[in-house]
PDB file of C-alpha atoms and ligand atoms in Angstrom:
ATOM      1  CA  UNK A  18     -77.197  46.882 -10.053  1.00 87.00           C
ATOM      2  CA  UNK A  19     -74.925  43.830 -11.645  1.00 94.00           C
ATOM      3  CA  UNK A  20     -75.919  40.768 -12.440  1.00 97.00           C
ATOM      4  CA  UNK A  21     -73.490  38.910 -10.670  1.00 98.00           C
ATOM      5  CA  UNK A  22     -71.604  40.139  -8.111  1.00 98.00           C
ATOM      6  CA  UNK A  23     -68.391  38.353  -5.673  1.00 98.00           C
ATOM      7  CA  UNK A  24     -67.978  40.534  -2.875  1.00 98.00           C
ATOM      8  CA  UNK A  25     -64.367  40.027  -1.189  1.00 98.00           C
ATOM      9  CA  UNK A  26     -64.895  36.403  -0.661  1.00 98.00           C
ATOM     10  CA  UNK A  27     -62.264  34.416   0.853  1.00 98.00           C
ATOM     11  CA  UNK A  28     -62.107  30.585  -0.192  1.00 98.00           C
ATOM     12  CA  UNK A  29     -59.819  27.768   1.456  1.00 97.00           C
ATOM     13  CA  UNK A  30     -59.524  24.397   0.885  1.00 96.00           C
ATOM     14  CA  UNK A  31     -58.078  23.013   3.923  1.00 95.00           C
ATOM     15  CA  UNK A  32     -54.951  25.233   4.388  1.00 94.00           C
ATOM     16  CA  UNK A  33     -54.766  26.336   0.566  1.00 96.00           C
ATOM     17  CA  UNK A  34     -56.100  29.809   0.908  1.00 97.00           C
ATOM     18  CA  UNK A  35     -57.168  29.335  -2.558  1.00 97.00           C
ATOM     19  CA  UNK A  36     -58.905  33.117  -3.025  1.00 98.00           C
ATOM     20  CA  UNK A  37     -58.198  36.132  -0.881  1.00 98.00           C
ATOM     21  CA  UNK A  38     -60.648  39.455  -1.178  1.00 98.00           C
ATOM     22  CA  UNK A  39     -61.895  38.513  -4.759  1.00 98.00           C
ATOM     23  CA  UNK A  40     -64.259  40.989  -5.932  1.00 98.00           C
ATOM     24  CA  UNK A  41     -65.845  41.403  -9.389  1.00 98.00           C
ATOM     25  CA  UNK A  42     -68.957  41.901 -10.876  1.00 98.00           C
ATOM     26  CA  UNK A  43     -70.683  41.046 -14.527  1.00 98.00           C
ATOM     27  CA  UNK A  44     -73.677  43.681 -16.023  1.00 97.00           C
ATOM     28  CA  UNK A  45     -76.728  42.221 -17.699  1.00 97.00           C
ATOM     29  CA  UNK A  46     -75.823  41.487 -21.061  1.00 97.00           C
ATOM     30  CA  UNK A  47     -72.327  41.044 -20.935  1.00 97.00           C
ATOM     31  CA  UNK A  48     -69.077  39.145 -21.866  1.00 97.00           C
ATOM     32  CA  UNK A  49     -66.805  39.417 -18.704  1.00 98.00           C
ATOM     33  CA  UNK A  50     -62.941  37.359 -18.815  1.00 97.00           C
ATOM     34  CA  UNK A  51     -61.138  36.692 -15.823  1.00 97.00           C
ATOM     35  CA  UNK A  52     -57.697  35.530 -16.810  1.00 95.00           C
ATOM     36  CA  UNK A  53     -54.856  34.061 -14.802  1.00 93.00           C
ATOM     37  CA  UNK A  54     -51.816  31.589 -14.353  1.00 89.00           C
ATOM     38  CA  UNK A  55     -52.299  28.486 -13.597  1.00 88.00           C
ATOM     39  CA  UNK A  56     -53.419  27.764 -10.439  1.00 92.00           C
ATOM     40  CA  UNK A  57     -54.476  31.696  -9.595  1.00 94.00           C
ATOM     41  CA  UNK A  58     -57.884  30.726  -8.558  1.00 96.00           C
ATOM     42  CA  UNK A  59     -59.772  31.073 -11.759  1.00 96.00           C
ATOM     43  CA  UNK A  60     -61.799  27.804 -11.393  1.00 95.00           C
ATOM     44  CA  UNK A  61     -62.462  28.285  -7.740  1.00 97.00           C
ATOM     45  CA  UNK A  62     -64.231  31.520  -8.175  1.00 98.00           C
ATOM     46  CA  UNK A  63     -66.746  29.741 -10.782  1.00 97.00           C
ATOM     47  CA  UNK A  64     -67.052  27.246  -8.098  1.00 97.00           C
ATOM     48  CA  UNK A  65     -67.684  29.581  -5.262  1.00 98.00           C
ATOM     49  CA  UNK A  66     -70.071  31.394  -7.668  1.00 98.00           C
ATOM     50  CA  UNK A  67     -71.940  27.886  -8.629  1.00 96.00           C
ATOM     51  CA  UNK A  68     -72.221  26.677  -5.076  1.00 97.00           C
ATOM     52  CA  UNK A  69     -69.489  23.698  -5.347  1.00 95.00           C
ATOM     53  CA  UNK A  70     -66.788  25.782  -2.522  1.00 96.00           C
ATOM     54  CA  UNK A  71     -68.021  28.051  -0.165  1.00 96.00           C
ATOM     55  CA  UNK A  72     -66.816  31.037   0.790  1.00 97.00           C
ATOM     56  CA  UNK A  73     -65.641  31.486   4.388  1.00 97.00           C
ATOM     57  CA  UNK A  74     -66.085  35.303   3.814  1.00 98.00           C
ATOM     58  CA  UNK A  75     -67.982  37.540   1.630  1.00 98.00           C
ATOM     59  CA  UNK A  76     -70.511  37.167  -0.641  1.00 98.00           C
ATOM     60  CA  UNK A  77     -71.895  35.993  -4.133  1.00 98.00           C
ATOM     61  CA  UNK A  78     -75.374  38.210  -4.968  1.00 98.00           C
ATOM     62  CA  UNK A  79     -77.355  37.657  -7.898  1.00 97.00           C
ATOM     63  CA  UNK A  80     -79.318  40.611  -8.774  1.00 96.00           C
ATOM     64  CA  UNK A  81     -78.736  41.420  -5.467  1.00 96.00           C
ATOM     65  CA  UNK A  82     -79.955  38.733  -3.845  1.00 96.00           C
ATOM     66  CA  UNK A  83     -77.326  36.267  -2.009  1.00 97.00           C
ATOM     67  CA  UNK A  84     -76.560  33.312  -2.967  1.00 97.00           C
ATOM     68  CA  UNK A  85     -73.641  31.915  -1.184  1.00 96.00           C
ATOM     69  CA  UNK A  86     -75.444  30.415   1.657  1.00 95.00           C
ATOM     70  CA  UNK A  87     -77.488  28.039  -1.220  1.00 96.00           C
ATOM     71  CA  UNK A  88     -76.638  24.771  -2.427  1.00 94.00           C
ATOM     72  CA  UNK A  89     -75.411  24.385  -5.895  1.00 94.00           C
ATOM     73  CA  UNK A  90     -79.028  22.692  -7.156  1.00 91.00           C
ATOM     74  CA  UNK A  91     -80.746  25.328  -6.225  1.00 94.00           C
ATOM     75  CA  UNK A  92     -78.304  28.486  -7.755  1.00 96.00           C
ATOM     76  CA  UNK A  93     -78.237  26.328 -10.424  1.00 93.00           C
ATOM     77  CA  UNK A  94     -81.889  26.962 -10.709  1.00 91.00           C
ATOM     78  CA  UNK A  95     -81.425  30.347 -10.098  1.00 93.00           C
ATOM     79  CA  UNK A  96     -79.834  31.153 -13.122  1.00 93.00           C
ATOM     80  CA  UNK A  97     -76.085  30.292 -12.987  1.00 96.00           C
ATOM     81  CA  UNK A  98     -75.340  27.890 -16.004  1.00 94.00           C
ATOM     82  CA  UNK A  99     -71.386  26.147 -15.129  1.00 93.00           C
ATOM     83  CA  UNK A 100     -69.722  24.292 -18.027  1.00 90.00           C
ATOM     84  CA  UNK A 101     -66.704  23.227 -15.941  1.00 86.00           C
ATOM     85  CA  UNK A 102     -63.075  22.479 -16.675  1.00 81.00           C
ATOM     86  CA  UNK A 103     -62.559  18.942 -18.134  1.00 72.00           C
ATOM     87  CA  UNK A 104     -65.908  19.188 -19.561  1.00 75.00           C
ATOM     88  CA  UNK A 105     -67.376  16.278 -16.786  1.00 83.00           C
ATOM     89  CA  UNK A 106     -69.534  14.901 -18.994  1.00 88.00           C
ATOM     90  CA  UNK A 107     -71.917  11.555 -18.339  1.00 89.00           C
ATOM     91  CA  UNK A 108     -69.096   9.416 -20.940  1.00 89.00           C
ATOM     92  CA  UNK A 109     -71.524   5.916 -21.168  1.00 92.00           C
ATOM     93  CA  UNK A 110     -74.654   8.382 -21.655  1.00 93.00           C
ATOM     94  CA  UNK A 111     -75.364   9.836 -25.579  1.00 94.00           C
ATOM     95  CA  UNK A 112     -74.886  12.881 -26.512  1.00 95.00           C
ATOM     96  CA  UNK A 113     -78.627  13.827 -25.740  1.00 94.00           C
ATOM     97  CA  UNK A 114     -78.878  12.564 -22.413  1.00 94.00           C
ATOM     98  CA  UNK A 115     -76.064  14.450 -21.531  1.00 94.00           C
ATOM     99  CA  UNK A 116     -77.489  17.529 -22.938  1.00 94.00           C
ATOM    100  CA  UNK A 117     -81.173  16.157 -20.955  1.00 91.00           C
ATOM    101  CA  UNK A 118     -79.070  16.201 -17.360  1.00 91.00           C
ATOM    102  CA  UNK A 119     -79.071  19.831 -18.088  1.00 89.00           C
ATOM    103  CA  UNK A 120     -82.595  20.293 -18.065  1.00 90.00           C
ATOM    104  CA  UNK A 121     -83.171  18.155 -15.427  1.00 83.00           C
ATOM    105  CA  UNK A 122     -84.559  20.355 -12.979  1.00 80.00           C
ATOM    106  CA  UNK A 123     -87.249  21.906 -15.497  1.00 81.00           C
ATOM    107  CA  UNK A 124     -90.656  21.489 -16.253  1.00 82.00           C
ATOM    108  CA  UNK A 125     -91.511  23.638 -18.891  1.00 85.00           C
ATOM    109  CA  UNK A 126     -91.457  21.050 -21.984  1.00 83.00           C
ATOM    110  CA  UNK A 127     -92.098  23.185 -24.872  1.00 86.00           C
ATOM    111  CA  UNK A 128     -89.375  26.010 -23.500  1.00 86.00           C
ATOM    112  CA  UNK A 129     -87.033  22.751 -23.360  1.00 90.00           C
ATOM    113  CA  UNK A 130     -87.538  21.969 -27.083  1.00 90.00           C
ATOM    114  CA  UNK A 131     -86.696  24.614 -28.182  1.00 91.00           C
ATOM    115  CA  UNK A 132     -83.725  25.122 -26.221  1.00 90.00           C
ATOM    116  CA  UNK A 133     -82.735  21.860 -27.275  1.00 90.00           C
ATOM    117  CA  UNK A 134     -83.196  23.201 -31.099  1.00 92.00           C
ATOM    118  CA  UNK A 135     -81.482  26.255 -29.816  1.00 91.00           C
ATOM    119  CA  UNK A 136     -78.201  24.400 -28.775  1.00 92.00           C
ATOM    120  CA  UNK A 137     -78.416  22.086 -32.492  1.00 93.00           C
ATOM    121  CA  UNK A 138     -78.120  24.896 -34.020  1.00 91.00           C
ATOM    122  CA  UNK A 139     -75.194  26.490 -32.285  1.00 89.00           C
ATOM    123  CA  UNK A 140     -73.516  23.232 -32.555  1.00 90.00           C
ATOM    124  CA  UNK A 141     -74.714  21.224 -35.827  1.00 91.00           C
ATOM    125  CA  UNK A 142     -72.022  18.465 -35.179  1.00 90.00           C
ATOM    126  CA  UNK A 143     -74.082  17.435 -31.772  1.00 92.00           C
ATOM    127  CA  UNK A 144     -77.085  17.003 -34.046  1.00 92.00           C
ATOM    128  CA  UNK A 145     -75.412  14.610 -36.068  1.00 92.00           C
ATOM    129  CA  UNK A 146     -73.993  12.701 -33.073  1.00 92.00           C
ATOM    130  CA  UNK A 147     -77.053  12.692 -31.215  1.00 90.00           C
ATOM    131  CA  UNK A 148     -77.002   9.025 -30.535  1.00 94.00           C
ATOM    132  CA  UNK A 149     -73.344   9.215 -29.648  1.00 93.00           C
ATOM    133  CA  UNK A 150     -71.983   8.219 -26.598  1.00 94.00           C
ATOM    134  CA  UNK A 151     -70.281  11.585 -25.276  1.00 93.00           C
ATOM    135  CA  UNK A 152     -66.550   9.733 -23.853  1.00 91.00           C
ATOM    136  CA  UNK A 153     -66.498   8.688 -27.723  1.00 92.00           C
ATOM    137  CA  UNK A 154     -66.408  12.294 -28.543  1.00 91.00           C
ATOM    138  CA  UNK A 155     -63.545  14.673 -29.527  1.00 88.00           C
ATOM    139  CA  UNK A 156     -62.143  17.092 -27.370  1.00 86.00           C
ATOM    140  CA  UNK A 157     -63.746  19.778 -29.396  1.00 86.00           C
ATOM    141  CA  UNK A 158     -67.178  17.560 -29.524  1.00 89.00           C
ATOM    142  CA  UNK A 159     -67.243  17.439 -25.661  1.00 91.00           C
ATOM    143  CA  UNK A 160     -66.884  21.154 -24.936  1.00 89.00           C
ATOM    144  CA  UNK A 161     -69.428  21.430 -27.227  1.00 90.00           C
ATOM    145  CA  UNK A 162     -71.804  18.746 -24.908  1.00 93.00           C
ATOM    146  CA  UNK A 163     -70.466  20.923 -21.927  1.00 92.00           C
ATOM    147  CA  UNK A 164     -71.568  24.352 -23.328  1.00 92.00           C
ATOM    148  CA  UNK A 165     -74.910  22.899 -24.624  1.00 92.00           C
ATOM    149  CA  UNK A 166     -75.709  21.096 -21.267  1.00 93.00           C
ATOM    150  CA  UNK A 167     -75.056  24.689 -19.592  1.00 91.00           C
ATOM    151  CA  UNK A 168     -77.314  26.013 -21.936  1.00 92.00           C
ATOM    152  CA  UNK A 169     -79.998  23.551 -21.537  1.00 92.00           C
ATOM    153  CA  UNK A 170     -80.730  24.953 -17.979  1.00 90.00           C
ATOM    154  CA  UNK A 171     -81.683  28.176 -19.835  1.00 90.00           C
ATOM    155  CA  UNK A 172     -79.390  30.146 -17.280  1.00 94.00           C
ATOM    156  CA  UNK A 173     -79.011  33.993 -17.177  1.00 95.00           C
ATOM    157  CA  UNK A 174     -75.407  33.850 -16.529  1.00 97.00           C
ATOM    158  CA  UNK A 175     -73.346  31.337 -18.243  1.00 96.00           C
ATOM    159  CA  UNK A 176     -69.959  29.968 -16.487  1.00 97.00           C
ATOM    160  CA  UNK A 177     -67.256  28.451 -19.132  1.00 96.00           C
ATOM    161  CA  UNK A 178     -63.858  27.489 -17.663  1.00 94.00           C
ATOM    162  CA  UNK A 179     -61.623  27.566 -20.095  1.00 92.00           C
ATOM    163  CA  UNK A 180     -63.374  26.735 -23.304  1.00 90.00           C
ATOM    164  CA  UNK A 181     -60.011  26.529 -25.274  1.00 88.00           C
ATOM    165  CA  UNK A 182     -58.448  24.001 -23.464  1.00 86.00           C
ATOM    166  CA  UNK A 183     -57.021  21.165 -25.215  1.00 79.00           C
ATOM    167  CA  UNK A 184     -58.656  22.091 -28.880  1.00 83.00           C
ATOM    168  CA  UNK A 185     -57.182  22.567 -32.028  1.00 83.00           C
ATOM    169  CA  UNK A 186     -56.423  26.423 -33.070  1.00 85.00           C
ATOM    170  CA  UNK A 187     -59.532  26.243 -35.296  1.00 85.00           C
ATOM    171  CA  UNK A 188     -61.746  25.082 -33.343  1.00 85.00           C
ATOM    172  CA  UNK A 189     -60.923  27.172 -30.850  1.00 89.00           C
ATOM    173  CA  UNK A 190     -62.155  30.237 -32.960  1.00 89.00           C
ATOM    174  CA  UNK A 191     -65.376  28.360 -34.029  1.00 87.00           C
ATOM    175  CA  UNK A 192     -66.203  27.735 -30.119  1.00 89.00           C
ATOM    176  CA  UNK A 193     -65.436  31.765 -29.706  1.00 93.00           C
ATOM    177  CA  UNK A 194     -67.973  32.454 -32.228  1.00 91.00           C
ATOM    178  CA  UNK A 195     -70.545  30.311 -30.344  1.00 90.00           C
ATOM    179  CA  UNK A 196     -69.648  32.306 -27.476  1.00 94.00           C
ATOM    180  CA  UNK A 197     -70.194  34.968 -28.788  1.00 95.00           C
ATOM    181  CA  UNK A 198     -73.510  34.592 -30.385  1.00 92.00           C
ATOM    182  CA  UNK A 199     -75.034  32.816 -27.083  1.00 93.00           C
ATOM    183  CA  UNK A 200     -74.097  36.075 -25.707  1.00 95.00           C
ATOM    184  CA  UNK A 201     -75.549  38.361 -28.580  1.00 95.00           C
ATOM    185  CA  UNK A 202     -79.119  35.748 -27.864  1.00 91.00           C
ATOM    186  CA  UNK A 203     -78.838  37.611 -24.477  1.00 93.00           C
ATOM    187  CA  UNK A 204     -76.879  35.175 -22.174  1.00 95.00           C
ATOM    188  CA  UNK A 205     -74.579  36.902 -19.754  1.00 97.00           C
ATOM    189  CA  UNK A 206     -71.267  35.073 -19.583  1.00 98.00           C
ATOM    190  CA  UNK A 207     -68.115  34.978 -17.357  1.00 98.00           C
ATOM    191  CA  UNK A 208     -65.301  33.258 -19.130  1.00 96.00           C
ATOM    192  CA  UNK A 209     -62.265  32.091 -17.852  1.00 95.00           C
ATOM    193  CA  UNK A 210     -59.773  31.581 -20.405  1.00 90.00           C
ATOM    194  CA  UNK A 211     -55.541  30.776 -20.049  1.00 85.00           C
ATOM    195  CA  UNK A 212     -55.547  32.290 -23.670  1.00 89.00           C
ATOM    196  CA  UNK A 213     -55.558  35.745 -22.346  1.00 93.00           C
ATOM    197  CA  UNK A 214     -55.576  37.134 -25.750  1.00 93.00           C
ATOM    198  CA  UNK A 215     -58.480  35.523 -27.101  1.00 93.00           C
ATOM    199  CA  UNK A 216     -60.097  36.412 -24.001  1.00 95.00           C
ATOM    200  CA  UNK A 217     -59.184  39.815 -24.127  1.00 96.00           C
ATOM    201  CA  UNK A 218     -60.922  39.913 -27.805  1.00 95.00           C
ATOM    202  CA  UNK A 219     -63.816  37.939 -26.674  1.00 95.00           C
ATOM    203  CA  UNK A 220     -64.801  40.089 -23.654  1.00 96.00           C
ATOM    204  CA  UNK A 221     -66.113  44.090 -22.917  1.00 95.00           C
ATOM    205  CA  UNK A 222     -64.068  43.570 -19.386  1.00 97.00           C
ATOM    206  CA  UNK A 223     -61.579  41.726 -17.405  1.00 97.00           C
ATOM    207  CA  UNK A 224     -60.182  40.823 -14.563  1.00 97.00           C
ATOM    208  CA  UNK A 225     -56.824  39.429 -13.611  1.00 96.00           C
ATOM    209  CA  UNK A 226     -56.246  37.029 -11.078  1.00 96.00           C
ATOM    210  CA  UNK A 227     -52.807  36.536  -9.638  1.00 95.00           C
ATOM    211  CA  UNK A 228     -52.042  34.067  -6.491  1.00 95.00           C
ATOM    212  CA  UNK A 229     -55.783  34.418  -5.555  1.00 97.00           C
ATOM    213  CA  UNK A 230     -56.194  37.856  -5.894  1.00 97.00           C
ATOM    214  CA  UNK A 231     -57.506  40.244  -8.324  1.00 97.00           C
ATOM    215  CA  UNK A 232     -54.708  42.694  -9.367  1.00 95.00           C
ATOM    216  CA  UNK A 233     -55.811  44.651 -11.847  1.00 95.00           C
ATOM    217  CA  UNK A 234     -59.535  45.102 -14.194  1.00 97.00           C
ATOM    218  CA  UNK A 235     -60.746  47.255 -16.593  1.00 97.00           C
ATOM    219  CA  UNK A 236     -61.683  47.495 -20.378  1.00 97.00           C
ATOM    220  CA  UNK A 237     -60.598  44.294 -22.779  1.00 97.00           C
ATOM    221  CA  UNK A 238     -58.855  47.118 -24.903  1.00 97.00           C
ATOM    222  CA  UNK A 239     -56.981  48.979 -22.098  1.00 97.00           C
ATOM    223  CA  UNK A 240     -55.965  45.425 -20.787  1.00 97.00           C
ATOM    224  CA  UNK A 241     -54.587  44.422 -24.321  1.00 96.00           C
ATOM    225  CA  UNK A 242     -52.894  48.524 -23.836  1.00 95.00           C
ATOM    226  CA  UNK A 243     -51.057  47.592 -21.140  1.00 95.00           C
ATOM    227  CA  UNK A 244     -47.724  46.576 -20.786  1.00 94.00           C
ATOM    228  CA  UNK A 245     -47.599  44.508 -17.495  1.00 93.00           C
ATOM    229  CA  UNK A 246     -50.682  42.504 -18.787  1.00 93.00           C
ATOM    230  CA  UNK A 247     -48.659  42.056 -22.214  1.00 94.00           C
ATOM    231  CA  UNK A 248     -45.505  41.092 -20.581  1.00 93.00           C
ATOM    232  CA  UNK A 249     -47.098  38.710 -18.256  1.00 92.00           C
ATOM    233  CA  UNK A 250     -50.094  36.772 -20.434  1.00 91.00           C
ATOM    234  CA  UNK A 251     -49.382  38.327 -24.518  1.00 90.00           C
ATOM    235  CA  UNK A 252     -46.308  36.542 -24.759  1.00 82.00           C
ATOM    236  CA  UNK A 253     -44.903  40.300 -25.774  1.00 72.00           C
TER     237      UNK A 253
HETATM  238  P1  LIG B  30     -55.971  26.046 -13.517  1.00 70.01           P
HETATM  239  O1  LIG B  30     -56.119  26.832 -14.758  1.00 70.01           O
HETATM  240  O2  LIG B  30     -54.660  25.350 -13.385  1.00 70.01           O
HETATM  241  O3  LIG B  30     -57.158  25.203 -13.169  1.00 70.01           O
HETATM  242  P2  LIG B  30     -56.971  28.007 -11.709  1.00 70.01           P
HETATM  243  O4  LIG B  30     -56.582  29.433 -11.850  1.00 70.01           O
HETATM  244  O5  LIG B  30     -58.312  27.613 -12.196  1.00 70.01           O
HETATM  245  O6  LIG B  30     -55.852  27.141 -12.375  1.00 70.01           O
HETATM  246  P3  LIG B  30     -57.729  26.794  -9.245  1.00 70.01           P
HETATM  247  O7  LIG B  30     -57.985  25.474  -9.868  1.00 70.01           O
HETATM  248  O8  LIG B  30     -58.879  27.622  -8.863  1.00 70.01           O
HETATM  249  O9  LIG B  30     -56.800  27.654 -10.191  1.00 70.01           O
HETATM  250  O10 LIG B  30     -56.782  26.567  -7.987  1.00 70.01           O
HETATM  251  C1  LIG B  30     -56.421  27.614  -7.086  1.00 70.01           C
HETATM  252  C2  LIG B  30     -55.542  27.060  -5.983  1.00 70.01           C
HETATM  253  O11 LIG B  30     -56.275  26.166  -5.160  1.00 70.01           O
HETATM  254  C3  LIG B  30     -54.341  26.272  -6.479  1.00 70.01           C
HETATM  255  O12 LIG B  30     -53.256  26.537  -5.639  1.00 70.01           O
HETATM  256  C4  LIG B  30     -54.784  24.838  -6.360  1.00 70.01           C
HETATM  257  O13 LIG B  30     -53.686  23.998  -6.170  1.00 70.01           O
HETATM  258  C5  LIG B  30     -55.664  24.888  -5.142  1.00 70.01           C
HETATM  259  N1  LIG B  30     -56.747  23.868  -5.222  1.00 70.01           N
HETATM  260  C6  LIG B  30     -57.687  23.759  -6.176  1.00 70.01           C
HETATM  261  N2  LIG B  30     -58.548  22.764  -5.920  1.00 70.01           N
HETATM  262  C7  LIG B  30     -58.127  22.216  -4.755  1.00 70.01           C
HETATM  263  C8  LIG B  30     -58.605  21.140  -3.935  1.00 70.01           C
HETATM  264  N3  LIG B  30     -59.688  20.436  -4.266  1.00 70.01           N
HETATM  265  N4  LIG B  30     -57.901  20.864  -2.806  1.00 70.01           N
HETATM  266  C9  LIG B  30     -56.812  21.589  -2.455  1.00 70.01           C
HETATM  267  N5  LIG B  30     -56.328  22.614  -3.173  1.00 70.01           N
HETATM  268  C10 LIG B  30     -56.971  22.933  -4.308  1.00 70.01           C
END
């Protein structure tokens, strides 16, 4: 059974039939990409899978279970970690406290330290700007806070929309090698990425999402293969 599964979910916002039939699904353990134009719906499915839309049809399951019908609190205590697009960080709150909202819900102090340790060590420049307050911080800095404050819910399945945005092209491979590590520490992740082709070379799968819909999955490497997807998001 996946992880994570959409089941043809349908998503509008007002008129804006924002997705239309989306189905995917993400396996314990690994790095799934979902890439797509701008404005093909890639945010709204992390949405619809966090609990912020809801779906008028289908279904989100998580290890079978649905979770749709919940509100975002409580998925978010299910497992679903969401380090949205434009980071939405707490800018007058340090570093820290950021990165404390996203262990809010928790209880288990000692699992919390050591989470906390967890994300200082992925990130050694957020140690060093504890103190910091976060709308002081880089662009780079903040996706950082967002990952970390993802992470500091301890989730099973971690959400990053578009990671690369706005950074610097070498900092953009040092937040792919976070990624990837998180992941290797046994973190599931769905990534959405506008960089198709570091997405492609991040992930074991992807999906492509055009006007809403997905039209066309399958291995990172047969992705990279094909022509259509190199014509349309490699630039080629
Ligand atoms: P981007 O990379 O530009 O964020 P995206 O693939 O993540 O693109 P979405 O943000 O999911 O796309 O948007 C999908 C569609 O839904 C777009 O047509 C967008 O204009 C529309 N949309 C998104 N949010 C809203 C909203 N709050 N109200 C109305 N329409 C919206």
């Amino acid at each position: 059974m996946a992880l994570l599964e959409v089941d043809a979910v349908d998503v509008f916002y007002g008129r804006v039939h924002a997705l239309r039939d989306v189905s995917l699904s993400v396996d314990q353990g690994e790095i799934v990409a979902l890439i797509g134009s701008n404005g093909a719906g890639k945010s709204t499915t992390l949405r619809t899978i966090s609990g912020l839309v809801r779906p008028t049809r289908g279904a989100v399951r998580l290890e079978g279970k649905p979770i749709h019908t919940m509100g975002a609190d409580q998925i978010a205590r299910m497992g679903i970690g969401h380090a949205p697009e434009g980071r939405q960080l707490f800018s007058r709150m340090t570093v820290k406290e950021n990165l404390d909202m996203g262990a809010y819900s928790r209880r288990d102090g000692a699992a919390i330290k050591r989470d906390f340790a967890r994300v200082y060590t992925l990130f050694p420049r957020l140690a060093e700007r504890g103190h910091q307050l976060a709308g002081s911080l880089s662009g780079g800095e903040q996706q950082m806070v967002a990952i970390g404050r993802a992470l500091m819910g301890s989730p099973r399945v971690l959400l990053l929309d578009e990671p690369s945005l706005g950074l610097a092209p070498i900092l953009v491979d040092t937040i792919f090698e976070v990624i990837r590590e998180i992941n290797a520490e046994g973190t599931t992740i769905l990534l959405i990425e506008q960089n198709a082709l570091i997405a492609l070379h991040t992930s074991a799968r992807a999906y492509v999402l055009e006007t809403g819909s997905i039209s066309t999955s399958g291995s990172a490497a047969a992705l990279l293969a094909s022509p259509d997807v190199q014509r349309a998001y490699l630039g080629m």
